[in-house]
Amino acid sequence: MADAATLGPELPVGARGRNSVGWLGMLCLIGTEASLFAYLLFSYAYFLVRFGPAWLPTRHPSLLLAGPNTLILLASSVAVWWGEGGARQGRRGRLLAGLGGAIALGLLFLTVQIFEWKAKAFTLTSSAYGSFYFTITGFHMAHVVVGVTILAVVFAWSAAGDFTPRRHEPVVISSAYWHFVDVVWLVVFTAFYIAPYLTAAP
Amino acid sequence: MTAWESSRRPRIVRVDGDFPGARLTRIWETEPGLKGWLSSVDHKEIGKRYIITALIFLVLGGVEALVMRLQLAGPDQHVLTPEQYDQLFTMHGVTMIFLYAAPILTGFSNYLWPLLLGSRDMAFPRLNALSYWVYLAAGLFMYAGFVTGQGPDDGWFNYVPYASRAFSPGINIDVYALGLILLGISTTVGSVNFVVSFLRTRAPGMSIDRVPILTWGTLTASVANLLAVPSVSLAFFLLWMDRQFGTHFFGASQGQPLLWQHLFWMFGHPWVYAIVLPAMGMVSDALPAFCRRPLVGYTPVALSTVGTMALGFGVWVHHMFATGLPSLALSFFSGASLIITIPSAVAVFAWTATIWTGRPVIRTAFLFFASMIVLFVIGGVSGVMTASTPVDWQLTQTYFIVAHIHYVLIGINVFPVVGAVYYWFPKMTGRLLDERLGQVNFWTMFIGFNLGFFPMHLLGLMGMPRRIYTYGADMGWSSMNMVVSLGSFLFAVGILLLFINIAISLKRGRIAGPDPWGAPTLEWSVPSPPPPYNFAVIPTVESRHPLWEHWLEETPARSRLDEGLLLDRGRETIGTTALDGEPNLILEMPADTIAPFALAGGLAVTFVGALFHAWWLAGLGGAVVAASLVAWFWPRRVHADMDKADG
């Protein structure tokens, strides 16, 4: 054995919140997913520009379900953020309550969204607008399903006591994904539900 | 509950014989046998698999090209039916662009990055394995279609409305659509890995102005992939929806066929740079070793690498000059396409100056790298010509474009790659390739390539359209097509010589030793082939040329290669800060695992299910994917304490 007297600097070991490679990996994933939605919305905008506002359905979309549903999704982000604070402070009850609340709100969003889909007068194949509406909101729904699944797995790990105030990067990383899914919805919601009110008279 | 160690001060030791290598080998080596083989996450193993697989695809794509050249060698030939010709030119393009050109560079980068950066593996070793398995699955998926006569047959850029169901009713286009989405997953996870590895796994002291240019090239390509690949994946997904579920994205009546071209080329043009910038990086790093001097203009070359890609996102419409877009748009994109030559040319001047002011040692690898400069200039000039809208109107869809794309892709991808094989083969295998056979190899390829592809410029100017399966004797193209076919077969003989050289040298090549070239970068400081852990101690880097400091004498500081941090409590490497390369974390690296293989298998099953609308099968694949992911991310409750195990 060689002389072991010299020691390097004091260094943290293993993943540690935002100092982990997993956090950067998630940021890259969010970047590429954001690009995907950007191309989707670009395609939608391309149709709008090429065909003009008359291409939109004659009646503006109802905000009756979609408006409150947006608030539900935003509330779920707040819940995750609050739960993450619990993980940082070692309060497992708060972590579980935050994650559980977010999962419940996410499932509620999905349920309302299915009613919203059923209420539409057009279908995936009845018009190009319908193709875009259901494809883009469908892409977002798929992301919500994945996000809820991730939160559920993290919830189970939290309940099993796998996380400590110092080590809980799955909580940090999955909540970043969840916030991203919410932000994407705000953009999709603006494009499909708000923008028509700004462009043309019904 | 857990015995996690929150922080520690790693020992600094000097390498002494087997110490600490023997212990690190036990920690890092992959267990033998099939399970070990399927579970390995060693970047060197994955890199070699990538390179070998990509070379197999190169051969397949090459054979496809040769069959087409038989058909075109003379007028009115009947070697192939028009339908067979369609599938051949499509699969040739798909194979070369998607299954060879990008993966071969990924393979080299996978193998080399940790060795260049002074690390023990990439940031996400398991993601690395996943990237390879999904790539393999996507390649097999598309080739399964091809060998059953159901392969893509609408050209590699797959324009609608030809590719819509009305005009292409078989599953050919669906095979392409789903196969390319699958490949996109591989590219994406690979790119994430490169970006994060660049940011976090460089050796202490390796600030971003000290990394090899190859890492700049691959980093730039990876960032671009993250931003661009979703575009093509989406385009193919929407097309698949159109074809299978009756949506209205690209149809002629309610849809926008031209949107396909926008989405395809918004991806396609950045992709062209993604499959050349890492190859240019390999030249920037390896050429100086043969010129016995550092690369001229490191900083401009690194900046222009990034700059080329940034501009590369703004030139996609030059593939669409003939589609009737408004002239303002054409002017803008024509201007951007002319401007991009400036950053693209920086490296050319840098390489030329490096040779000019150096003392070149003419080896096979040098010949490949130096000739690449010539081919790059020829391909670049034909690119500048077609950046001009009126010239493009004359030349688009002719053999001039075929000549251009081949000068660019063979010139800036294949020639550097073969040079890189000659240069890094000794590192990978411990043996040098035969030099005399290498020179013959080079001249055969160089003459064959120019004989085969330069006349295509003239054929294009004479009006020969690309993608025709035959032509009449009265067109006046016959003799030149014969020359092209002869040249392409000579070029193929050159590629064959490379494989013969590899086969001979694997057994009988001269033993290389750690540093056969007297090269400047870190990979040459470790044995050939490198041990499973790469570096016995983590090196500390003080300059761009750690192995040349003793004679360059740029600074008084010296990199330390045989004394450094000993990280031996399990698979560990050092995490450093993004810009300065200051150590700030001990990264715990994952053990070998079957999860990436299972995940890739699940994905492949999902895509096969989707192809045949067998939704139960797709669901089954999805369940395997989900289970693999949960196993993958399972938190580590107990950290194995290697000290205890070793006593």
JSON list of C-alpha atoms in Angstrom, two decimals, chain B residues 141-320:
[
{"chain": "B", "resi": 141, "resn": "PHE", "atom": "CA", "xyz": [-36.69, -2.70, -37.40]},
{"chain": "B", "resi": 142, "resn": "MET", "atom": "CA", "xyz": [-36.09, -0.83, -40.65]},
{"chain": "B", "resi": 143, "resn": "TYR", "atom": "CA", "xyz": [-34.03, -3.62, -42.19]},
{"chain": "B", "resi": 144, "resn": "ALA", "atom": "CA", "xyz": [-36.68, -6.19, -41.27]},
{"chain": "B", "resi": 145, "resn": "GLY", "atom": "CA", "xyz": [-39.00, -4.13, -43.45]},
{"chain": "B", "resi": 146, "resn": "PHE", "atom": "CA", "xyz": [-36.43, -3.94, -46.23]},
{"chain": "B", "resi": 147, "resn": "VAL", "atom": "CA", "xyz": [-35.62, -7.65, -46.47]},
{"chain": "B", "resi": 148, "resn": "THR", "atom": "CA", "xyz": [-39.33, -8.51, -46.59]},
{"chain": "B", "resi": 149, "resn": "GLY", "atom": "CA", "xyz": [-39.86, -6.04, -49.43]},
{"chain": "B", "resi": 150, "resn": "GLN", "atom": "CA", "xyz": [-41.68, -3.61, -47.11]},
{"chain": "B", "resi": 151, "resn": "GLY", "atom": "CA", "xyz": [-38.85, -1.14, -46.63]},
{"chain": "B", "resi": 152, "resn": "PRO", "atom": "CA", "xyz": [-39.02, 2.64, -47.03]},
{"chain": "B", "resi": 153, "resn": "ASP", "atom": "CA", "xyz": [-39.28, 3.50, -50.74]},
{"chain": "B", "resi": 154, "resn": "ASP", "atom": "CA", "xyz": [-39.96, 7.23, -51.01]},
{"chain": "B", "resi": 155, "resn": "GLY", "atom": "CA", "xyz": [-36.45, 8.61, -50.65]},
{"chain": "B", "resi": 156, "resn": "TRP", "atom": "CA", "xyz": [-34.79, 9.35, -47.35]},
{"chain": "B", "resi": 157, "resn": "PHE", "atom": "CA", "xyz": [-36.61, 12.67, -47.03]},
{"chain": "B", "resi": 158, "resn": "ASN", "atom": "CA", "xyz": [-39.89, 10.98, -47.68]},
{"chain": "B", "resi": 159, "resn": "TYR", "atom": "CA", "xyz": [-41.87, 13.81, -49.24]},
{"chain": "B", "resi": 160, "resn": "VAL", "atom": "CA", "xyz": [-45.62, 13.90, -49.03]},
{"chain": "B", "resi": 161, "resn": "PRO", "atom": "CA", "xyz": [-47.97, 13.49, -50.85]},
{"chain": "B", "resi": 162, "resn": "TYR", "atom": "CA", "xyz": [-46.01, 10.55, -52.36]},
{"chain": "B", "resi": 163, "resn": "ALA", "atom": "CA", "xyz": [-45.59, 9.19, -48.85]},
{"chain": "B", "resi": 164, "resn": "SER", "atom": "CA", "xyz": [-49.27, 9.51, -47.99]},
{"chain": "B", "resi": 165, "resn": "ARG", "atom": "CA", "xyz": [-51.45, 6.45, -47.92]},
{"chain": "B", "resi": 166, "resn": "ALA", "atom": "CA", "xyz": [-53.22, 7.21, -51.20]},
{"chain": "B", "resi": 167, "resn": "PHE", "atom": "CA", "xyz": [-49.98, 6.91, -53.17]},
{"chain": "B", "resi": 168, "resn": "SER", "atom": "CA", "xyz": [-48.06, 4.52, -50.95]},
{"chain": "B", "resi": 169, "resn": "PRO", "atom": "CA", "xyz": [-50.57, 2.05, -49.56]},
{"chain": "B", "resi": 170, "resn": "GLY", "atom": "CA", "xyz": [-48.18, -0.61, -48.18]},
{"chain": "B", "resi": 171, "resn": "ILE", "atom": "CA", "xyz": [-46.57, -0.50, -44.73]},
{"chain": "B", "resi": 172, "resn": "ASN", "atom": "CA", "xyz": [-43.24, 0.63, -46.23]},
{"chain": "B", "resi": 173, "resn": "ILE", "atom": "CA", "xyz": [-43.59, 4.22, -45.11]},
{"chain": "B", "resi": 174, "resn": "ASP", "atom": "CA", "xyz": [-44.93, 3.18, -41.70]},
{"chain": "B", "resi": 175, "resn": "VAL", "atom": "CA", "xyz": [-41.81, 1.06, -41.18]},
{"chain": "B", "resi": 176, "resn": "TYR", "atom": "CA", "xyz": [-39.73, 4.14, -41.92]},
{"chain": "B", "resi": 177, "resn": "ALA", "atom": "CA", "xyz": [-41.88, 6.45, -39.77]},
{"chain": "B", "resi": 178, "resn": "LEU", "atom": "CA", "xyz": [-41.84, 4.25, -36.67]},
{"chain": "B", "resi": 179, "resn": "GLY", "atom": "CA", "xyz": [-38.24, 3.16, -37.20]},
{"chain": "B", "resi": 180, "resn": "LEU", "atom": "CA", "xyz": [-37.04, 6.73, -37.32]},
{"chain": "B", "resi": 181, "resn": "ILE", "atom": "CA", "xyz": [-39.02, 7.72, -34.22]},
{"chain": "B", "resi": 182, "resn": "LEU", "atom": "CA", "xyz": [-37.38, 4.78, -32.43]},
{"chain": "B", "resi": 183, "resn": "LEU", "atom": "CA", "xyz": [-33.97, 5.90, -33.64]},
{"chain": "B", "resi": 184, "resn": "GLY", "atom": "CA", "xyz": [-34.77, 9.43, -32.43]},
{"chain": "B", "resi": 185, "resn": "ILE", "atom": "CA", "xyz": [-35.10, 8.07, -28.89]},
{"chain": "B", "resi": 186, "resn": "SER", "atom": "CA", "xyz": [-31.63, 6.58, -29.16]},
{"chain": "B", "resi": 187, "resn": "THR", "atom": "CA", "xyz": [-30.16, 9.82, -30.49]},
{"chain": "B", "resi": 188, "resn": "THR", "atom": "CA", "xyz": [-31.87, 11.87, -27.80]},
{"chain": "B", "resi": 189, "resn": "VAL", "atom": "CA", "xyz": [-30.72, 9.87, -24.80]},
{"chain": "B", "resi": 190, "resn": "GLY", "atom": "CA", "xyz": [-27.22, 9.70, -26.27]},
{"chain": "B", "resi": 191, "resn": "SER", "atom": "CA", "xyz": [-27.20, 13.47, -26.68]},
{"chain": "B", "resi": 192, "resn": "VAL", "atom": "CA", "xyz": [-28.34, 14.07, -23.11]},
{"chain": "B", "resi": 193, "resn": "ASN", "atom": "CA", "xyz": [-25.44, 11.91, -22.00]},
{"chain": "B", "resi": 194, "resn": "PHE", "atom": "CA", "xyz": [-22.88, 13.88, -23.99]},
{"chain": "B", "resi": 195, "resn": "VAL", "atom": "CA", "xyz": [-24.16, 17.25, -22.81]},
{"chain": "B", "resi": 196, "resn": "VAL", "atom": "CA", "xyz": [-24.12, 16.30, -19.14]},
{"chain": "B", "resi": 197, "resn": "SER", "atom": "CA", "xyz": [-20.80, 14.46, -19.45]},
{"chain": "B", "resi": 198, "resn": "PHE", "atom": "CA", "xyz": [-19.27, 17.59, -20.96]},
{"chain": "B", "resi": 199, "resn": "LEU", "atom": "CA", "xyz": [-20.62, 19.73, -18.14]},
{"chain": "B", "resi": 200, "resn": "ARG", "atom": "CA", "xyz": [-19.71, 17.47, -15.22]},
{"chain": "B", "resi": 201, "resn": "THR", "atom": "CA", "xyz": [-17.14, 14.76, -15.91]},
{"chain": "B", "resi": 202, "resn": "ARG", "atom": "CA", "xyz": [-14.02, 16.60, -17.04]},
{"chain": "B", "resi": 203, "resn": "ALA", "atom": "CA", "xyz": [-10.81, 16.03, -15.10]},
{"chain": "B", "resi": 204, "resn": "PRO", "atom": "CA", "xyz": [-9.88, 18.58, -12.44]},
{"chain": "B", "resi": 205, "resn": "GLY", "atom": "CA", "xyz": [-8.28, 21.57, -14.13]},
{"chain": "B", "resi": 206, "resn": "MET", "atom": "CA", "xyz": [-9.79, 20.87, -17.54]},
{"chain": "B", "resi": 207, "resn": "SER", "atom": "CA", "xyz": [-11.55, 24.17, -18.00]},
{"chain": "B", "resi": 208, "resn": "ILE", "atom": "CA", "xyz": [-13.65, 24.50, -21.14]},
{"chain": "B", "resi": 209, "resn": "ASP", "atom": "CA", "xyz": [-10.78, 26.12, -23.05]},
{"chain": "B", "resi": 210, "resn": "ARG", "atom": "CA", "xyz": [-8.67, 22.99, -22.50]},
{"chain": "B", "resi": 211, "resn": "VAL", "atom": "CA", "xyz": [-10.99, 20.29, -23.84]},
{"chain": "B", "resi": 212, "resn": "PRO", "atom": "CA", "xyz": [-10.14, 18.54, -27.10]},
{"chain": "B", "resi": 213, "resn": "ILE", "atom": "CA", "xyz": [-12.01, 19.88, -30.16]},
{"chain": "B", "resi": 214, "resn": "LEU", "atom": "CA", "xyz": [-13.75, 16.53, -30.63]},
{"chain": "B", "resi": 215, "resn": "THR", "atom": "CA", "xyz": [-15.68, 17.19, -27.45]},
{"chain": "B", "resi": 216, "resn": "TRP", "atom": "CA", "xyz": [-16.72, 20.60, -28.80]},
{"chain": "B", "resi": 217, "resn": "GLY", "atom": "CA", "xyz": [-17.91, 18.94, -31.99]},
{"chain": "B", "resi": 218, "resn": "THR", "atom": "CA", "xyz": [-19.90, 16.24, -30.24]},
{"chain": "B", "resi": 219, "resn": "LEU", "atom": "CA", "xyz": [-21.27, 18.65, -27.65]},
{"chain": "B", "resi": 220, "resn": "THR", "atom": "CA", "xyz": [-22.48, 21.00, -30.39]},
{"chain": "B", "resi": 221, "resn": "ALA", "atom": "CA", "xyz": [-24.02, 18.13, -32.33]},
{"chain": "B", "resi": 222, "resn": "SER", "atom": "CA", "xyz": [-25.70, 16.83, -29.18]},
{"chain": "B", "resi": 223, "resn": "VAL", "atom": "CA", "xyz": [-27.26, 20.15, -28.23]},
{"chain": "B", "resi": 224, "resn": "ALA", "atom": "CA", "xyz": [-28.48, 20.49, -31.81]},
{"chain": "B", "resi": 225, "resn": "ASN", "atom": "CA", "xyz": [-29.93, 16.99, -31.70]},
{"chain": "B", "resi": 226, "resn": "LEU", "atom": "CA", "xyz": [-31.88, 17.79, -28.56]},
{"chain": "B", "resi": 227, "resn": "LEU", "atom": "CA", "xyz": [-33.42, 20.78, -30.32]},
{"chain": "B", "resi": 228, "resn": "ALA", "atom": "CA", "xyz": [-33.80, 19.30, -33.82]},
{"chain": "B", "resi": 229, "resn": "VAL", "atom": "CA", "xyz": [-34.65, 15.60, -33.49]},
{"chain": "B", "resi": 230, "resn": "PRO", "atom": "CA", "xyz": [-38.14, 16.31, -32.06]},
{"chain": "B", "resi": 231, "resn": "SER", "atom": "CA", "xyz": [-38.96, 18.00, -35.36]},
{"chain": "B", "resi": 232, "resn": "VAL", "atom": "CA", "xyz": [-38.41, 14.91, -37.49]},
{"chain": "B", "resi": 233, "resn": "SER", "atom": "CA", "xyz": [-39.87, 12.55, -34.91]},
{"chain": "B", "resi": 234, "resn": "LEU", "atom": "CA", "xyz": [-42.96, 14.72, -34.84]},
{"chain": "B", "resi": 235, "resn": "ALA", "atom": "CA", "xyz": [-43.16, 14.92, -38.63]},
{"chain": "B", "resi": 236, "resn": "PHE", "atom": "CA", "xyz": [-43.04, 11.14, -38.90]},
{"chain": "B", "resi": 237, "resn": "PHE", "atom": "CA", "xyz": [-45.54, 10.74, -36.08]},
{"chain": "B", "resi": 238, "resn": "LEU", "atom": "CA", "xyz": [-48.00, 13.11, -37.76]},
{"chain": "B", "resi": 239, "resn": "LEU", "atom": "CA", "xyz": [-47.50, 11.30, -41.06]},
{"chain": "B", "resi": 240, "resn": "TRP", "atom": "CA", "xyz": [-48.17, 7.98, -39.36]},
{"chain": "B", "resi": 241, "resn": "MET", "atom": "CA", "xyz": [-51.35, 9.47, -37.85]},
{"chain": "B", "resi": 242, "resn": "ASP", "atom": "CA", "xyz": [-52.38, 10.67, -41.30]},
{"chain": "B", "resi": 243, "resn": "ARG", "atom": "CA", "xyz": [-51.76, 7.26, -42.81]},
{"chain": "B", "resi": 244, "resn": "GLN", "atom": "CA", "xyz": [-53.27, 5.12, -40.07]},
{"chain": "B", "resi": 245, "resn": "PHE", "atom": "CA", "xyz": [-55.94, 7.23, -38.38]},
{"chain": "B", "resi": 246, "resn": "GLY", "atom": "CA", "xyz": [-57.05, 9.64, -41.07]},
{"chain": "B", "resi": 247, "resn": "THR", "atom": "CA", "xyz": [-55.86, 12.93, -39.59]},
{"chain": "B", "resi": 248, "resn": "HIS", "atom": "CA", "xyz": [-55.34, 15.92, -41.89]},
{"chain": "B", "resi": 249, "resn": "PHE", "atom": "CA", "xyz": [-51.81, 17.19, -41.42]},
{"chain": "B", "resi": 250, "resn": "PHE", "atom": "CA", "xyz": [-50.16, 16.64, -44.78]},
{"chain": "B", "resi": 251, "resn": "GLY", "atom": "CA", "xyz": [-53.05, 15.78, -47.08]},
{"chain": "B", "resi": 252, "resn": "ALA", "atom": "CA", "xyz": [-53.51, 17.84, -50.22]},
{"chain": "B", "resi": 253, "resn": "SER", "atom": "CA", "xyz": [-57.13, 18.88, -49.58]},
{"chain": "B", "resi": 254, "resn": "GLN", "atom": "CA", "xyz": [-57.29, 19.91, -45.90]},
{"chain": "B", "resi": 255, "resn": "GLY", "atom": "CA", "xyz": [-53.63, 19.65, -44.95]},
{"chain": "B", "resi": 256, "resn": "GLN", "atom": "CA", "xyz": [-50.37, 21.39, -45.79]},
{"chain": "B", "resi": 257, "resn": "PRO", "atom": "CA", "xyz": [-47.98, 19.15, -47.74]},
{"chain": "B", "resi": 258, "resn": "LEU", "atom": "CA", "xyz": [-45.25, 21.77, -47.56]},
{"chain": "B", "resi": 259, "resn": "LEU", "atom": "CA", "xyz": [-45.26, 21.59, -43.75]},
{"chain": "B", "resi": 260, "resn": "TRP", "atom": "CA", "xyz": [-43.62, 18.19, -44.14]},
{"chain": "B", "resi": 261, "resn": "GLN", "atom": "CA", "xyz": [-40.67, 19.76, -45.91]},
{"chain": "B", "resi": 262, "resn": "HIS", "atom": "CA", "xyz": [-40.35, 22.48, -43.27]},
{"chain": "B", "resi": 263, "resn": "LEU", "atom": "CA", "xyz": [-40.39, 20.02, -40.38]},
{"chain": "B", "resi": 264, "resn": "PHE", "atom": "CA", "xyz": [-38.08, 17.62, -42.15]},
{"chain": "B", "resi": 265, "resn": "TRP", "atom": "CA", "xyz": [-35.46, 20.21, -43.07]},
{"chain": "B", "resi": 266, "resn": "MET", "atom": "CA", "xyz": [-35.66, 22.13, -39.81]},
{"chain": "B", "resi": 267, "resn": "PHE", "atom": "CA", "xyz": [-34.31, 18.87, -38.49]},
{"chain": "B", "resi": 268, "resn": "GLY", "atom": "CA", "xyz": [-32.39, 17.84, -41.58]},
{"chain": "B", "resi": 269, "resn": "HIS", "atom": "CA", "xyz": [-30.04, 20.69, -41.95]},
{"chain": "B", "resi": 270, "resn": "PRO", "atom": "CA", "xyz": [-28.81, 20.82, -38.34]},
{"chain": "B", "resi": 271, "resn": "TRP", "atom": "CA", "xyz": [-28.45, 17.06, -38.68]},
{"chain": "B", "resi": 272, "resn": "VAL", "atom": "CA", "xyz": [-26.05, 17.51, -41.59]},
{"chain": "B", "resi": 273, "resn": "TYR", "atom": "CA", "xyz": [-23.82, 19.49, -39.26]},
{"chain": "B", "resi": 274, "resn": "ALA", "atom": "CA", "xyz": [-24.36, 16.96, -36.47]},
{"chain": "B", "resi": 275, "resn": "ILE", "atom": "CA", "xyz": [-22.86, 14.25, -38.68]},
{"chain": "B", "resi": 276, "resn": "VAL", "atom": "CA", "xyz": [-19.83, 16.31, -39.71]},
{"chain": "B", "resi": 277, "resn": "LEU", "atom": "CA", "xyz": [-18.85, 18.50, -36.74]},
{"chain": "B", "resi": 278, "resn": "PRO", "atom": "CA", "xyz": [-17.65, 15.62, -34.53]},
{"chain": "B", "resi": 279, "resn": "ALA", "atom": "CA", "xyz": [-15.70, 14.25, -37.51]},
{"chain": "B", "resi": 280, "resn": "MET", "atom": "CA", "xyz": [-14.13, 17.67, -38.03]},
{"chain": "B", "resi": 281, "resn": "GLY", "atom": "CA", "xyz": [-13.32, 17.60, -34.32]},
{"chain": "B", "resi": 282, "resn": "MET", "atom": "CA", "xyz": [-11.50, 14.29, -34.74]},
{"chain": "B", "resi": 283, "resn": "VAL", "atom": "CA", "xyz": [-9.38, 15.86, -37.47]},
{"chain": "B", "resi": 284, "resn": "SER", "atom": "CA", "xyz": [-8.67, 18.93, -35.32]},
{"chain": "B", "resi": 285, "resn": "ASP", "atom": "CA", "xyz": [-7.40, 16.69, -32.53]},
{"chain": "B", "resi": 286, "resn": "ALA", "atom": "CA", "xyz": [-5.55, 14.03, -34.51]},
{"chain": "B", "resi": 287, "resn": "LEU", "atom": "CA", "xyz": [-4.00, 16.06, -37.34]},
{"chain": "B", "resi": 288, "resn": "PRO", "atom": "CA", "xyz": [-1.76, 18.08, -34.97]},
{"chain": "B", "resi": 289, "resn": "ALA", "atom": "CA", "xyz": [-0.26, 14.83, -33.63]},
{"chain": "B", "resi": 290, "resn": "PHE", "atom": "CA", "xyz": [1.11, 14.20, -37.13]},
{"chain": "B", "resi": 291, "resn": "CYS", "atom": "CA", "xyz": [2.15, 17.83, -37.64]},
{"chain": "B", "resi": 292, "resn": "ARG", "atom": "CA", "xyz": [4.12, 17.87, -34.41]},
{"chain": "B", "resi": 293, "resn": "ARG", "atom": "CA", "xyz": [2.57, 21.12, -33.27]},
{"chain": "B", "resi": 294, "resn": "PRO", "atom": "CA", "xyz": [-0.66, 22.22, -31.58]},
{"chain": "B", "resi": 295, "resn": "LEU", "atom": "CA", "xyz": [-3.68, 23.04, -33.71]},
{"chain": "B", "resi": 296, "resn": "VAL", "atom": "CA", "xyz": [-3.50, 26.56, -35.09]},
{"chain": "B", "resi": 297, "resn": "GLY", "atom": "CA", "xyz": [-6.38, 28.64, -33.73]},
{"chain": "B", "resi": 298, "resn": "TYR", "atom": "CA", "xyz": [-7.97, 26.47, -31.05]},
{"chain": "B", "resi": 299, "resn": "THR", "atom": "CA", "xyz": [-10.34, 29.21, -29.92]},
{"chain": "B", "resi": 300, "resn": "PRO", "atom": "CA", "xyz": [-11.61, 30.23, -33.39]},
{"chain": "B", "resi": 301, "resn": "VAL", "atom": "CA", "xyz": [-12.09, 26.58, -34.31]},
{"chain": "B", "resi": 302, "resn": "ALA", "atom": "CA", "xyz": [-14.07, 25.86, -31.14]},
{"chain": "B", "resi": 303, "resn": "LEU", "atom": "CA", "xyz": [-16.17, 29.01, -31.53]},
{"chain": "B", "resi": 304, "resn": "SER", "atom": "CA", "xyz": [-16.80, 28.42, -35.22]},
{"chain": "B", "resi": 305, "resn": "THR", "atom": "CA", "xyz": [-17.92, 24.86, -34.44]},
{"chain": "B", "resi": 306, "resn": "VAL", "atom": "CA", "xyz": [-20.66, 26.27, -32.25]},
{"chain": "B", "resi": 307, "resn": "GLY", "atom": "CA", "xyz": [-21.28, 29.17, -34.64]},
{"chain": "B", "resi": 308, "resn": "THR", "atom": "CA", "xyz": [-21.74, 26.87, -37.63]},
{"chain": "B", "resi": 309, "resn": "MET", "atom": "CA", "xyz": [-24.41, 24.97, -35.80]},
{"chain": "B", "resi": 310, "resn": "ALA", "atom": "CA", "xyz": [-26.17, 28.11, -34.61]},
{"chain": "B", "resi": 311, "resn": "LEU", "atom": "CA", "xyz": [-26.38, 29.36, -38.20]},
{"chain": "B", "resi": 312, "resn": "GLY", "atom": "CA", "xyz": [-27.23, 25.82, -39.30]},
{"chain": "B", "resi": 313, "resn": "PHE", "atom": "CA", "xyz": [-30.65, 26.23, -37.71]},
{"chain": "B", "resi": 314, "resn": "GLY", "atom": "CA", "xyz": [-31.38, 29.11, -40.07]},
{"chain": "B", "resi": 315, "resn": "VAL", "atom": "CA", "xyz": [-30.70, 27.66, -43.50]},
{"chain": "B", "resi": 316, "resn": "TRP", "atom": "CA", "xyz": [-33.23, 24.84, -43.88]},
{"chain": "B", "resi": 317, "resn": "VAL", "atom": "CA", "xyz": [-35.21, 26.53, -46.64]},
{"chain": "B", "resi": 318, "resn": "HIS", "atom": "CA", "xyz": [-32.29, 26.16, -49.06]},
{"chain": "B", "resi": 319, "resn": "HIS", "atom": "CA", "xyz": [-33.57, 22.60, -49.49]},
{"chain": "B", "resi": 320, "resn": "MET", "atom": "CA", "xyz": [-36.88, 24.12, -50.59]}
]
